PDB file of C-alpha atoms in Angstrom:
ATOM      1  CA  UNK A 585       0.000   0.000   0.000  1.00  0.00           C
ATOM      2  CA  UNK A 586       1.024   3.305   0.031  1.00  0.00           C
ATOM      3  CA  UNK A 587       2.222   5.368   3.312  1.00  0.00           C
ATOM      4  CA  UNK A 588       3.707   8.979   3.861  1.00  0.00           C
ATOM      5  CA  UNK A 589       6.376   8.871   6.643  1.00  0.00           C
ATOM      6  CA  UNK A 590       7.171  12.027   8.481  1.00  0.00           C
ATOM      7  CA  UNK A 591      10.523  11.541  10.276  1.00  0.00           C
ATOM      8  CA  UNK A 592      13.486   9.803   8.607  1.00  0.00           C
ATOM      9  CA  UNK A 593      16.239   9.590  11.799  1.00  0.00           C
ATOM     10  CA  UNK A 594      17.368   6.720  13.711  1.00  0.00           C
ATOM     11  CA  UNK A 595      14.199   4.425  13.393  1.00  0.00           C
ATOM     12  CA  UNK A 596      12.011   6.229  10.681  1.00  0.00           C
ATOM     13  CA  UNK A 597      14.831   5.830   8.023  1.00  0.00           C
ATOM     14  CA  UNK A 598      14.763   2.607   8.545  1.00  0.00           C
ATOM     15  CA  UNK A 599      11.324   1.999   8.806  1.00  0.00           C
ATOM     16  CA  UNK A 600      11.338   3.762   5.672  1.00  0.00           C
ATOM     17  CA  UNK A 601      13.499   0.697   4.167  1.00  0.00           C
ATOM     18  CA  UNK A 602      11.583  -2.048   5.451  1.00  0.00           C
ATOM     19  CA  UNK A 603       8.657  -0.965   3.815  1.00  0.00           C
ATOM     20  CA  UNK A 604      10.174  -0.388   0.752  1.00  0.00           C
ATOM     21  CA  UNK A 605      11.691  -3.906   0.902  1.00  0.00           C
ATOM     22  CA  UNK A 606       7.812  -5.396   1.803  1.00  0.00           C
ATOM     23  CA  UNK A 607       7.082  -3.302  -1.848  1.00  0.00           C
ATOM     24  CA  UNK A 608       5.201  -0.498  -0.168  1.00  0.00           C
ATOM     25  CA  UNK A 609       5.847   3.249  -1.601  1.00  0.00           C
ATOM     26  CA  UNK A 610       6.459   5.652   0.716  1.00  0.00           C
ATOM     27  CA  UNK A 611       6.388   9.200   0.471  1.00  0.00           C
ATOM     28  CA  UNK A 612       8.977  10.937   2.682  1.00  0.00           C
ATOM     29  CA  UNK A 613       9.396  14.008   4.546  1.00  0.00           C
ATOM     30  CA  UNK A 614      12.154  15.643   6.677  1.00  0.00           C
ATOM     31  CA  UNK A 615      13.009  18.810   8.088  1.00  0.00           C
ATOM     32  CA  UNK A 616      16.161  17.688   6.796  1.00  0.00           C
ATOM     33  CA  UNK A 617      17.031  17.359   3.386  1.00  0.00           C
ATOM     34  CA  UNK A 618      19.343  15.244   3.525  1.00  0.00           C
ATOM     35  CA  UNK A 619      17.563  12.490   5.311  1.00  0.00           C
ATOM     36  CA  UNK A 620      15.049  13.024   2.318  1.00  0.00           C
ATOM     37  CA  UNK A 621      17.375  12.434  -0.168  1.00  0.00           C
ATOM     38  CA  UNK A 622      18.923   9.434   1.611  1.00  0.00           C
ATOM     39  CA  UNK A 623      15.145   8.218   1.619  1.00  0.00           C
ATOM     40  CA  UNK A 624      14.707   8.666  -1.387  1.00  0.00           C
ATOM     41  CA  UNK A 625      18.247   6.866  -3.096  1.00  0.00           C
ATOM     42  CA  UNK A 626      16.873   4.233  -1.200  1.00  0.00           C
ATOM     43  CA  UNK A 627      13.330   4.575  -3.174  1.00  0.00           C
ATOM     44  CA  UNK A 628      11.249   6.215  -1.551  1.00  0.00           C
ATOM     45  CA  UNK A 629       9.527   9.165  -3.233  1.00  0.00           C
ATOM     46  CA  UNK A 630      10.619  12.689  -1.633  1.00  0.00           C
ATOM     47  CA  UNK A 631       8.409  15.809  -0.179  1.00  0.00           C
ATOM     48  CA  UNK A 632       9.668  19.143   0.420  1.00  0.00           C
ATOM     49  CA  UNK A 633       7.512  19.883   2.396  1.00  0.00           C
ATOM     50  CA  UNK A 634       3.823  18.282   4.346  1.00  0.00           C
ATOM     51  CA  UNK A 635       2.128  19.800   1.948  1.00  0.00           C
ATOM     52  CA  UNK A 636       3.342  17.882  -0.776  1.00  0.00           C
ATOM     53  CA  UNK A 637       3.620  14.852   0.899  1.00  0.00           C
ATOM     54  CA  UNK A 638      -0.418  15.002   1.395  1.00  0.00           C
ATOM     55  CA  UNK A 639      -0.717  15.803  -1.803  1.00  0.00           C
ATOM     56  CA  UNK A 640       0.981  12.884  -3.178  1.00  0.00           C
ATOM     57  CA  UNK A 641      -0.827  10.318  -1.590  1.00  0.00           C
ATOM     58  CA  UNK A 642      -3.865   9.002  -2.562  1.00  0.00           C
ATOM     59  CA  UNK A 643      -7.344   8.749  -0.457  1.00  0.00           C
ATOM     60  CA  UNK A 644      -8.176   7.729   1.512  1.00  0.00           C
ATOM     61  CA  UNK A 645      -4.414   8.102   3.151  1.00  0.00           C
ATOM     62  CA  UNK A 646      -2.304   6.641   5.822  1.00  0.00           C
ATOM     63  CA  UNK A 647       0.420   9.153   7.626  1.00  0.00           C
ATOM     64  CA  UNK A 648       2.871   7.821  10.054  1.00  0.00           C
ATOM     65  CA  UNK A 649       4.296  10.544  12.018  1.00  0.00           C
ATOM     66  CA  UNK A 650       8.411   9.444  13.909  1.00  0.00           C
ATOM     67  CA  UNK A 651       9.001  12.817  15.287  1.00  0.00           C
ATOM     68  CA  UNK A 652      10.548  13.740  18.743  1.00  0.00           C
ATOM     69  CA  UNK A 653       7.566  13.644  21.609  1.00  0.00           C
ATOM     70  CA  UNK A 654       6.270  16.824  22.923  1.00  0.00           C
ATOM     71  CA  UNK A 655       6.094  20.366  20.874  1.00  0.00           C
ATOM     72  CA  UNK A 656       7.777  18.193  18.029  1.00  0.00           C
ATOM     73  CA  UNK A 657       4.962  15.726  17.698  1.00  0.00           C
ATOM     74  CA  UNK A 658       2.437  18.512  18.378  1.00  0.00           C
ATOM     75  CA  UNK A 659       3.417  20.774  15.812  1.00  0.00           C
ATOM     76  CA  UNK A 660       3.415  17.539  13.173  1.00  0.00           C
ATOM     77  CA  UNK A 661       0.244  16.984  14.212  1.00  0.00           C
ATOM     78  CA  UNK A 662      -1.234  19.939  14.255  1.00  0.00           C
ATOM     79  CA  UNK A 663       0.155  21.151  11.057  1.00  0.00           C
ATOM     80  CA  UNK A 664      -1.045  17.734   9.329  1.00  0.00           C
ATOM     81  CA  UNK A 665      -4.924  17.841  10.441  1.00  0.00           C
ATOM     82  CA  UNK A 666      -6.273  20.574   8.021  1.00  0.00           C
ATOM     83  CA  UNK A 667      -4.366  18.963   5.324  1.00  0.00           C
ATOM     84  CA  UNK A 668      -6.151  15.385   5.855  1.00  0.00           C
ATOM     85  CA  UNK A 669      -9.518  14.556   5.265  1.00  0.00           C
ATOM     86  CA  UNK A 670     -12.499  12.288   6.062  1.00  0.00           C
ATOM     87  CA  UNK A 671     -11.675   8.839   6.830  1.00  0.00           C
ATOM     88  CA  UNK A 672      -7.533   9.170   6.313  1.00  0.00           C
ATOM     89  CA  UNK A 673      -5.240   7.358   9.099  1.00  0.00           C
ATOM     90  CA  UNK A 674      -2.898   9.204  10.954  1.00  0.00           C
ATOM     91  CA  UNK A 675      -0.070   7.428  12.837  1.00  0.00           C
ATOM     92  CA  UNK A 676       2.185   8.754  16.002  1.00  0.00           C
ATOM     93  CA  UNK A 677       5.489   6.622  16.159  1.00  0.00           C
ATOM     94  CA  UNK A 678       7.152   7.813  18.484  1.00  0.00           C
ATOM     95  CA  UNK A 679       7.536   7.983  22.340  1.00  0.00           C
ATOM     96  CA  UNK A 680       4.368  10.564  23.195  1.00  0.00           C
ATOM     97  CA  UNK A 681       2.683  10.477  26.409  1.00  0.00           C
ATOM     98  CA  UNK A 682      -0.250   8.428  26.523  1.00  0.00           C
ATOM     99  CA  UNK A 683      -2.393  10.915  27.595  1.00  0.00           C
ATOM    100  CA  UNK A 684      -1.406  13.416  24.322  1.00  0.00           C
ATOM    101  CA  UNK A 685      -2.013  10.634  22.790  1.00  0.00           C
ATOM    102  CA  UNK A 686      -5.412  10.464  23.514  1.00  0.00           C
ATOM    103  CA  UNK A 687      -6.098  14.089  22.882  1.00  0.00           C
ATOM    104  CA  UNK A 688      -4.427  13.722  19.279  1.00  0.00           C
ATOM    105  CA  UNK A 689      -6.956  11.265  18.872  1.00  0.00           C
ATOM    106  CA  UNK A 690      -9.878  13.314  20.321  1.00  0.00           C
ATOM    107  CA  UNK A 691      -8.733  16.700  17.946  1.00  0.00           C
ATOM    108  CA  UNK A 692      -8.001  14.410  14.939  1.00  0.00           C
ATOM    109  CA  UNK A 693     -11.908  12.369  15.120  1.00  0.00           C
ATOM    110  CA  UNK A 694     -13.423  15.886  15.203  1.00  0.00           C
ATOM    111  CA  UNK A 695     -11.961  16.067  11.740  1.00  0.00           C
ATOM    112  CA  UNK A 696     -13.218  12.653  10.800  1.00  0.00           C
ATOM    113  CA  UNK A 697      -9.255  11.269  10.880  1.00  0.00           C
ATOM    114  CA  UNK A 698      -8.872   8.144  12.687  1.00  0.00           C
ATOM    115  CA  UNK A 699      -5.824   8.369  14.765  1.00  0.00           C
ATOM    116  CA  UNK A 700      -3.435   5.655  15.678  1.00  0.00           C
ATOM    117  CA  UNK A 701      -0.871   5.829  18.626  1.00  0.00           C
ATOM    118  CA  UNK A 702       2.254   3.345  17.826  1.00  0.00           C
ATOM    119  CA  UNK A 703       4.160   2.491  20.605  1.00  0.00           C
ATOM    120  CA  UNK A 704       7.832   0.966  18.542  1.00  0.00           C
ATOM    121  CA  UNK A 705      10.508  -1.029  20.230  1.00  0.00           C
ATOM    122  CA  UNK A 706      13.350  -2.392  18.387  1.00  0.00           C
ATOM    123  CA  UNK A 707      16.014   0.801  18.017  1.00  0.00           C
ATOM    124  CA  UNK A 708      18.948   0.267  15.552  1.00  0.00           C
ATOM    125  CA  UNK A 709      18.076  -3.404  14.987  1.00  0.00           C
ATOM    126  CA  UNK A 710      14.414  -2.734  14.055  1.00  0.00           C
ATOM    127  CA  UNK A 711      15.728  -2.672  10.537  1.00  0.00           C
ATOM    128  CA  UNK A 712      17.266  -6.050  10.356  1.00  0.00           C
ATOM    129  CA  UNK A 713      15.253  -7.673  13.025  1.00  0.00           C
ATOM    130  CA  UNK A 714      11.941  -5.920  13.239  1.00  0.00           C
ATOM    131  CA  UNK A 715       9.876  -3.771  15.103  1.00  0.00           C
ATOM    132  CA  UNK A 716       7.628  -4.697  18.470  1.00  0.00           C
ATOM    133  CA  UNK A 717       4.560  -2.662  17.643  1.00  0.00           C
ATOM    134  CA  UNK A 718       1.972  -1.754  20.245  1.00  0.00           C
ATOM    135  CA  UNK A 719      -0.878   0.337  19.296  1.00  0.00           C
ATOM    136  CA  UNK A 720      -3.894   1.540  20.408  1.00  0.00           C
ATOM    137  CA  UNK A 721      -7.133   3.208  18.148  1.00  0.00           C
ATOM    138  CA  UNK A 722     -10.156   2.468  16.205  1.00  0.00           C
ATOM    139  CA  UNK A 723      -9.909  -1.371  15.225  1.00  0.00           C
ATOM    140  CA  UNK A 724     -10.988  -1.018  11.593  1.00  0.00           C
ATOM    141  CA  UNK A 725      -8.049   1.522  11.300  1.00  0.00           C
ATOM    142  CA  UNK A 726      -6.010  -0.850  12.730  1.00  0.00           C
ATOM    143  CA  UNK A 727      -7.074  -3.249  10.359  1.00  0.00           C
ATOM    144  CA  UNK A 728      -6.772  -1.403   7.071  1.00  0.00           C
ATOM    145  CA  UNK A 729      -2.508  -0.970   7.791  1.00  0.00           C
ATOM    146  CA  UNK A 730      -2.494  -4.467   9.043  1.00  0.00           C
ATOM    147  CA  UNK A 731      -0.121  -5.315   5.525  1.00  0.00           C
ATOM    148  CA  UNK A 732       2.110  -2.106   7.311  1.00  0.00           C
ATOM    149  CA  UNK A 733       2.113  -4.050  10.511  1.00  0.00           C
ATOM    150  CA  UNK A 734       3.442  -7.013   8.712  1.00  0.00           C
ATOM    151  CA  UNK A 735       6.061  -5.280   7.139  1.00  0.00           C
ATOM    152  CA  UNK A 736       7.243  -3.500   9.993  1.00  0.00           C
ATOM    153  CA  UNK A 737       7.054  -6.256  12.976  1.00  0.00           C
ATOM    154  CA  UNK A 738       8.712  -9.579  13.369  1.00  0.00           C
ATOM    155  CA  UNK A 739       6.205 -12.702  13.702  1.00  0.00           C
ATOM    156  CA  UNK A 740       4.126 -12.186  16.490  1.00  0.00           C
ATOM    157  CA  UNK A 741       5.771  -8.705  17.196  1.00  0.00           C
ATOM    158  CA  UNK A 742       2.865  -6.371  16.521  1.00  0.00           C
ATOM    159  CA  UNK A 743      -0.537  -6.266  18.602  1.00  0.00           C
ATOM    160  CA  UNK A 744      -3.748  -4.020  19.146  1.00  0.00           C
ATOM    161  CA  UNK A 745      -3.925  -2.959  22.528  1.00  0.00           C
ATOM    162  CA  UNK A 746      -6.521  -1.329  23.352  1.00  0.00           C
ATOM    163  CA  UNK A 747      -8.216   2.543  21.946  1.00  0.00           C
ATOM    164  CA  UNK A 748      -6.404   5.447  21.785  1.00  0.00           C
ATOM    165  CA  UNK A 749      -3.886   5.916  24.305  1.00  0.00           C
ATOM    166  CA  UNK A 750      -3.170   2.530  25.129  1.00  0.00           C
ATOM    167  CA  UNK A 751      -0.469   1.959  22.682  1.00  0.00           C
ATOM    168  CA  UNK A 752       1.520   4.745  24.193  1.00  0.00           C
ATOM    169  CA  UNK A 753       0.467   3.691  27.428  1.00  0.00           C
ATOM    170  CA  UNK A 754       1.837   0.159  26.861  1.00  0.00           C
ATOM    171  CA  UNK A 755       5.303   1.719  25.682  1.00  0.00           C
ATOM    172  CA  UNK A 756       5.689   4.082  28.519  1.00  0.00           C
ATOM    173  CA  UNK A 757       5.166   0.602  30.722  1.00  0.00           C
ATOM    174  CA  UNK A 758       7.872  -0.913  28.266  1.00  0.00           C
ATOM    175  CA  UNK A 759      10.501   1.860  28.483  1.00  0.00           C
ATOM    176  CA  UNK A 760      10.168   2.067  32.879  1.00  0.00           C
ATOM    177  CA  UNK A 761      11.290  -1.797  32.784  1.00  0.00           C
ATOM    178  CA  UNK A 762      13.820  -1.268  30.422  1.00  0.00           C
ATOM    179  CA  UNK A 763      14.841   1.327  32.738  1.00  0.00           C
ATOM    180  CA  UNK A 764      14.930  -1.015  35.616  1.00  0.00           C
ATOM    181  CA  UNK A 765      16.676  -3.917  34.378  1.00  0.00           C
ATOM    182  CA  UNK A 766      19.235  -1.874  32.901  1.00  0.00           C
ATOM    183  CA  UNK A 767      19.803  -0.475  36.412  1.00  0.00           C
ATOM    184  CA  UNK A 768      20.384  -4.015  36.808  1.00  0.00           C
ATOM    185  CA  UNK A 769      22.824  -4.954  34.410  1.00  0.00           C
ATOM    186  CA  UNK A 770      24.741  -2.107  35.495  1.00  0.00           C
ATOM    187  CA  UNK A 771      24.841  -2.188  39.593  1.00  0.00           C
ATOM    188  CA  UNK A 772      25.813  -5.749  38.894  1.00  0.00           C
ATOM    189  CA  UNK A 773      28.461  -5.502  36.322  1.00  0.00           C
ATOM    190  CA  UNK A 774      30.227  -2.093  38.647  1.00  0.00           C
ATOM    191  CA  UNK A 775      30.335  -5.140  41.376  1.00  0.00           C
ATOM    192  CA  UNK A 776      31.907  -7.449  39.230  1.00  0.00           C
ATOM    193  CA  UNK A 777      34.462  -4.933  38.097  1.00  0.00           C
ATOM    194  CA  UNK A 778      35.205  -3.331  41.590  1.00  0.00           C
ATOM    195  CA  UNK A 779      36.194  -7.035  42.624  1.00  0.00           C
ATOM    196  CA  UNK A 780      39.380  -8.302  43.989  1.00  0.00           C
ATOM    197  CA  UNK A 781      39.473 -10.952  40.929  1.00  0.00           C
ATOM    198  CA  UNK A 782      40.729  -8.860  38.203  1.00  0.00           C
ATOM    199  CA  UNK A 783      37.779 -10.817  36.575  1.00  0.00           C
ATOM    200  CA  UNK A 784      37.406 -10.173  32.712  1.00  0.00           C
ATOM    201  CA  UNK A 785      34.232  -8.888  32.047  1.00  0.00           C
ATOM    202  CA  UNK A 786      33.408 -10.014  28.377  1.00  0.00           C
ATOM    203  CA  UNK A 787      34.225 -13.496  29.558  1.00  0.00           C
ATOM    204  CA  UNK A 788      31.469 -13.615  32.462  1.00  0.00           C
ATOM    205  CA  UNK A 789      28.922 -11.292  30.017  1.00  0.00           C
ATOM    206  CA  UNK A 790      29.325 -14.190  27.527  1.00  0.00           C
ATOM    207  CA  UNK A 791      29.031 -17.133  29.728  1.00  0.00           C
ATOM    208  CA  UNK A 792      26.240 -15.788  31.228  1.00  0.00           C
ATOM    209  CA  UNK A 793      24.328 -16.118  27.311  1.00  0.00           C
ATOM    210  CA  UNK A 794      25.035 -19.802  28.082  1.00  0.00           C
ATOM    211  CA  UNK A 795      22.197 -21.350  30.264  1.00  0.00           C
ATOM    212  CA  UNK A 796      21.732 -18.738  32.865  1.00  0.00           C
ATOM    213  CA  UNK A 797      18.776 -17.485  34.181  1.00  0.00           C
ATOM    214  CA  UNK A 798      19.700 -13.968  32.977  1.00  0.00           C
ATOM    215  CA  UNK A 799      20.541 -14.656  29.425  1.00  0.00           C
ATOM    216  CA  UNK A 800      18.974 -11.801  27.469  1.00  0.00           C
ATOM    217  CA  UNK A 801      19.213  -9.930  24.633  1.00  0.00           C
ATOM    218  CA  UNK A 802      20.668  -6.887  26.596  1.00  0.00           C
ATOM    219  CA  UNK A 803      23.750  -9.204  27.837  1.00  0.00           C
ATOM    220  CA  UNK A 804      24.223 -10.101  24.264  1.00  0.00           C
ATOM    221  CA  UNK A 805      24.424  -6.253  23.745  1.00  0.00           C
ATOM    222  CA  UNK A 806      26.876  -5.762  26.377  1.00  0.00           C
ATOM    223  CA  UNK A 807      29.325  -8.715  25.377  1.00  0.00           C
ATOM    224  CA  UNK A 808      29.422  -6.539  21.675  1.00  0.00           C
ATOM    225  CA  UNK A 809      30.159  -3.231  23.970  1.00  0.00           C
ATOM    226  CA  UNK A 810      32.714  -4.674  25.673  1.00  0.00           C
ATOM    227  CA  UNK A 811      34.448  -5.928  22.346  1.00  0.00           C
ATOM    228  CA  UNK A 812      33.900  -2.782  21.118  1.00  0.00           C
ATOM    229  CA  UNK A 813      34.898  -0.185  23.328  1.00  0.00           C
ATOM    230  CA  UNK A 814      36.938  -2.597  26.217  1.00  0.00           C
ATOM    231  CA  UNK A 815      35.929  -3.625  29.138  1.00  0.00           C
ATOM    232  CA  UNK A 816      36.714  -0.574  31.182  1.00  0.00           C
ATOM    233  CA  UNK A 817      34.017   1.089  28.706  1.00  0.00           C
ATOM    234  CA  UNK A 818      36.846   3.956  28.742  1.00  0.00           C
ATOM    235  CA  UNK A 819      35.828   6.049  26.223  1.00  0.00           C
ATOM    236  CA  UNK A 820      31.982   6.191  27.161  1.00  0.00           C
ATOM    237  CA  UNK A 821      31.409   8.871  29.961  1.00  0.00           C
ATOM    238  CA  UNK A 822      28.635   7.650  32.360  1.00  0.00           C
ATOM    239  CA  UNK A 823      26.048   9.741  31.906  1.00  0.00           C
ATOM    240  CA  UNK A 824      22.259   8.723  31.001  1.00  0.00           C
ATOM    241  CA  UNK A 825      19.706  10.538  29.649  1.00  0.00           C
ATOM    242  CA  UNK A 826      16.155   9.700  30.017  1.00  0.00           C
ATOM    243  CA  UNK A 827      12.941  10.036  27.359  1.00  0.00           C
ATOM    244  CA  UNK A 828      10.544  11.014  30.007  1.00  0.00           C
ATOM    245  CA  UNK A 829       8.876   7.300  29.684  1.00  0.00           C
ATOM    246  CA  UNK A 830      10.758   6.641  33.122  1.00  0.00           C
ATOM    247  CA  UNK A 831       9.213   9.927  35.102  1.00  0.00           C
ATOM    248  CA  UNK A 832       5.440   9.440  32.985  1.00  0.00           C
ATOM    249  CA  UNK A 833       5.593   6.057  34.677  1.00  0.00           C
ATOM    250  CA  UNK A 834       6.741   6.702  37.805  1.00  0.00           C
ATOM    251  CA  UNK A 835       3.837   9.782  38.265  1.00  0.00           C
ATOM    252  CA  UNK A 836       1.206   7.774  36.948  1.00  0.00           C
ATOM    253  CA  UNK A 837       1.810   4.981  39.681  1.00  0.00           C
ATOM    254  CA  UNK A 838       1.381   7.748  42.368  1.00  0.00           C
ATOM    255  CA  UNK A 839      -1.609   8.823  40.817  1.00  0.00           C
ATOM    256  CA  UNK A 840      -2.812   5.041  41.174  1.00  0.00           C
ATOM    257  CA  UNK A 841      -1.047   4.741  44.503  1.00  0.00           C
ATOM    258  CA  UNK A 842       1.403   2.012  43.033  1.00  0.00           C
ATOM    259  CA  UNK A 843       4.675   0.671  44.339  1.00  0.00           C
ATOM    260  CA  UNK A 844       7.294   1.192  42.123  1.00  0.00           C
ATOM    261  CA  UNK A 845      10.514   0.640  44.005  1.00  0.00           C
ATOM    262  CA  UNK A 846      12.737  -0.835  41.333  1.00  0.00           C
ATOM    263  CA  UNK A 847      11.810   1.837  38.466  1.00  0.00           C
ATOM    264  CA  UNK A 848      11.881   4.813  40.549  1.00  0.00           C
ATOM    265  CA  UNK A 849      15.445   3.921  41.716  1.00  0.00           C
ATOM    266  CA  UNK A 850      16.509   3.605  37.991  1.00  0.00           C
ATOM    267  CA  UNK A 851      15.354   6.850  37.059  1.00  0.00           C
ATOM    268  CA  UNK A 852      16.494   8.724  40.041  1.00  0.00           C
ATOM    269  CA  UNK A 853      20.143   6.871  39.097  1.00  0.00           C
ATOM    270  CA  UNK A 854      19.927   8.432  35.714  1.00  0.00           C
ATOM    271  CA  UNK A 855      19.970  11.894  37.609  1.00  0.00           C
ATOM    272  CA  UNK A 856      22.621  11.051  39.630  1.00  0.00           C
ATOM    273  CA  UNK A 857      25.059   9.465  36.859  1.00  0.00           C
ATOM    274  CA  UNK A 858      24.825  13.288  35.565  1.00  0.00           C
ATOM    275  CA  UNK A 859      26.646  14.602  39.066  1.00  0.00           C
ATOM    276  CA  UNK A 860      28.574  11.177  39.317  1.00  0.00           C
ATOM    277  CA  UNK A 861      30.339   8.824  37.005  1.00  0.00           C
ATOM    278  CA  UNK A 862      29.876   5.167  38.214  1.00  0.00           C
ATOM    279  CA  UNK A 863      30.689   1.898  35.919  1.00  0.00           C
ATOM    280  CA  UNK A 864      26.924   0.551  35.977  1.00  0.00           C
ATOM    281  CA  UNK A 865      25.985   4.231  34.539  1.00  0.00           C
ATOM    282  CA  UNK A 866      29.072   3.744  31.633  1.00  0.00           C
ATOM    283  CA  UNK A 867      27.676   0.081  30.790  1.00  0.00           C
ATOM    284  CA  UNK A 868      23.823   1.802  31.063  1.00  0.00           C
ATOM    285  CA  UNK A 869      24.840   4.262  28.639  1.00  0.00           C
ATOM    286  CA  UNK A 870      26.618   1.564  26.172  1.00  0.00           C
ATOM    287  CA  UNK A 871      24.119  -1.015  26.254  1.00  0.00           C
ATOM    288  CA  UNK A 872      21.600   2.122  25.528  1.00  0.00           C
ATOM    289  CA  UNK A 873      24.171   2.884  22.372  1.00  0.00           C
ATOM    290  CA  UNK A 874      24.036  -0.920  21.157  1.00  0.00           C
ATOM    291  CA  UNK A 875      20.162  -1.216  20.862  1.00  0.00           C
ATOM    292  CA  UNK A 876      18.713   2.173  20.452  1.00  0.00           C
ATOM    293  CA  UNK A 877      21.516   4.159  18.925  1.00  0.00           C
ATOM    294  CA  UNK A 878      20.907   6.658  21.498  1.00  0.00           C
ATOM    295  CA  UNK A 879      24.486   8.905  21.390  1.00  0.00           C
ATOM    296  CA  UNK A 880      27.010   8.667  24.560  1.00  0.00           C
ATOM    297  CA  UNK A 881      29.225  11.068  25.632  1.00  0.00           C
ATOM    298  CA  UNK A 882      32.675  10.894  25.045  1.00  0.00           C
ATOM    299  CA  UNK A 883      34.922  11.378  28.341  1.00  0.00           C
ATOM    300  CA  UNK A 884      35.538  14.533  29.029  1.00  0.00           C
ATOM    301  CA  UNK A 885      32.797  16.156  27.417  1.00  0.00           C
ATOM    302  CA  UNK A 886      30.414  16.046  30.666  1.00  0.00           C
TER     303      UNK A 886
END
């Protein structure tokens, strides 16, 4: 079928590609020109502007949006909704708070748009491995991308969730255990390297991919950091950023009156790897390099 994609970084360039590769044509758009033209080498056909890229398509249309959350998003969206009509499909991709979410939706089906919120796991190695795709919206929208879904996801990897909102809501969830069992990884990994064993740390990562009860895709990332960058993780500084997925998480469950122990720890030791610089916040921020392609900074520039 035929999409418009709004966002060609990280993950929306390369959501761009797997849909080409599943023989869908996509019409791209970027602020930046260059990602268009990239996009478009890669054959895609390019917009200059949202304008066009409405234009272009055919009705009734299908949008996907892979912009930064917040103002970003809003802007996107807000800019897009006089430009669609009756009965098209608009898409958010990226990280937006559930409850935005859900008034994107609200604003879009007084327009007669039927909004979809996509909540996308899979980083850097969404392209090659696919995408986890949650979402949440009107079920025959859902239905009329479900050939996008299948391009897009691994088997198995893509589900409805629930009406608008819940996708996001479902990601937000996602991100605030990622958050937690990279903590994990990380507290337990500075104790192995502050022993008295002189133990090699790429040795235990990759035994532990071997029959233990903590095998996991994240270890598997952090044997490739190691190999990459040394065990010491030298040249990454430890300092984390977080999305906001952690915090939206952590203020819902007081709303709800929720224990969250484990996640509120990790995302108060985000803040503190910004005044500090432990090891589990330099294998954090590499293992958040590995899968997301999320940028570290080099030591010495904190």
């Amino acid at each position: 079928m035929q999409i418009g994609m709004i966002g060609l970084g990280r993950m929306g360039g390369n959501m761009v590609r797997r849909l080409l590769d599943a023989g869908h044509e996509v019409v791209a758009y970027d602020l930046d020109a260059a990602q268009v033209r990239e996009a478009a080498a890669a054959g895609a056909k390019p917009a200059e502007s949202l304008d066009r890229l409405v234009g272009t398509l055919a009705a009734p249309r299908a949008v996907w949006v892979m912009v930064p959350h917040g103002d970003p998003t809003r802007r996107t969206i807000d800019a897009l909704l006089p430009l669609l009509e009756e009965n098209d499909i608009l898409v958010d991709g990226g990280n937006s708070r559930y409850l935005d979410s859900i008034e994107a939706g609200e604003r879009a089906a007084a327009r007669g748009v039927h909004f979809l919120d996509a909540g996308v796991s899979g980083g850097v190695w969404g392209l090659a491995e696919g995408y986890c795709i949650m979402v949440g919206g009107p079920g025959p929208a859902v239905d009329r991308l479900s050939s996008i879904w299948e391009a897009l996801a691994p088997p198995d990897g893509f589900a409805h969730v629930g009406p608008g909102g819940a996708g996001h809501f479902v990601k937000m969830v996602h991100n605030a255990i990622e958050y937690g069992m990279l903590e994990a990884v990380g507290e337990g990994f500075a104790c192995l390297q502050r022993s008295d064993f002189d133990l090699d740390l790429t040795q235990v990562a990759d035994l532990w991919q071997h029959g233990s009860v903590i095998r996991s895709w994240l270890i598997e990332l952090l044997v490739r950091a190691f190999r990459e960058e040394g065990q010491g993780l030298e040249r990454i500084a430890g300092y984390i950023d977080d999305s906001g997925t952690g915090r939206w998480t952590i203020e819902y469950a007081v709303e709800k009156g929720l224990p969250l122990p484990a996640i509120t720890d990790a995302v108060y030791a985000r803040f503190a790897s910004r005044a500090e610089d432990p090891f589990a916040a330099r294998v954090i921020a590499a293992l958040r390099n590995q899968f997301g392609g999320h940028a570290v900074r080099s030591e010495g520039d904190t």
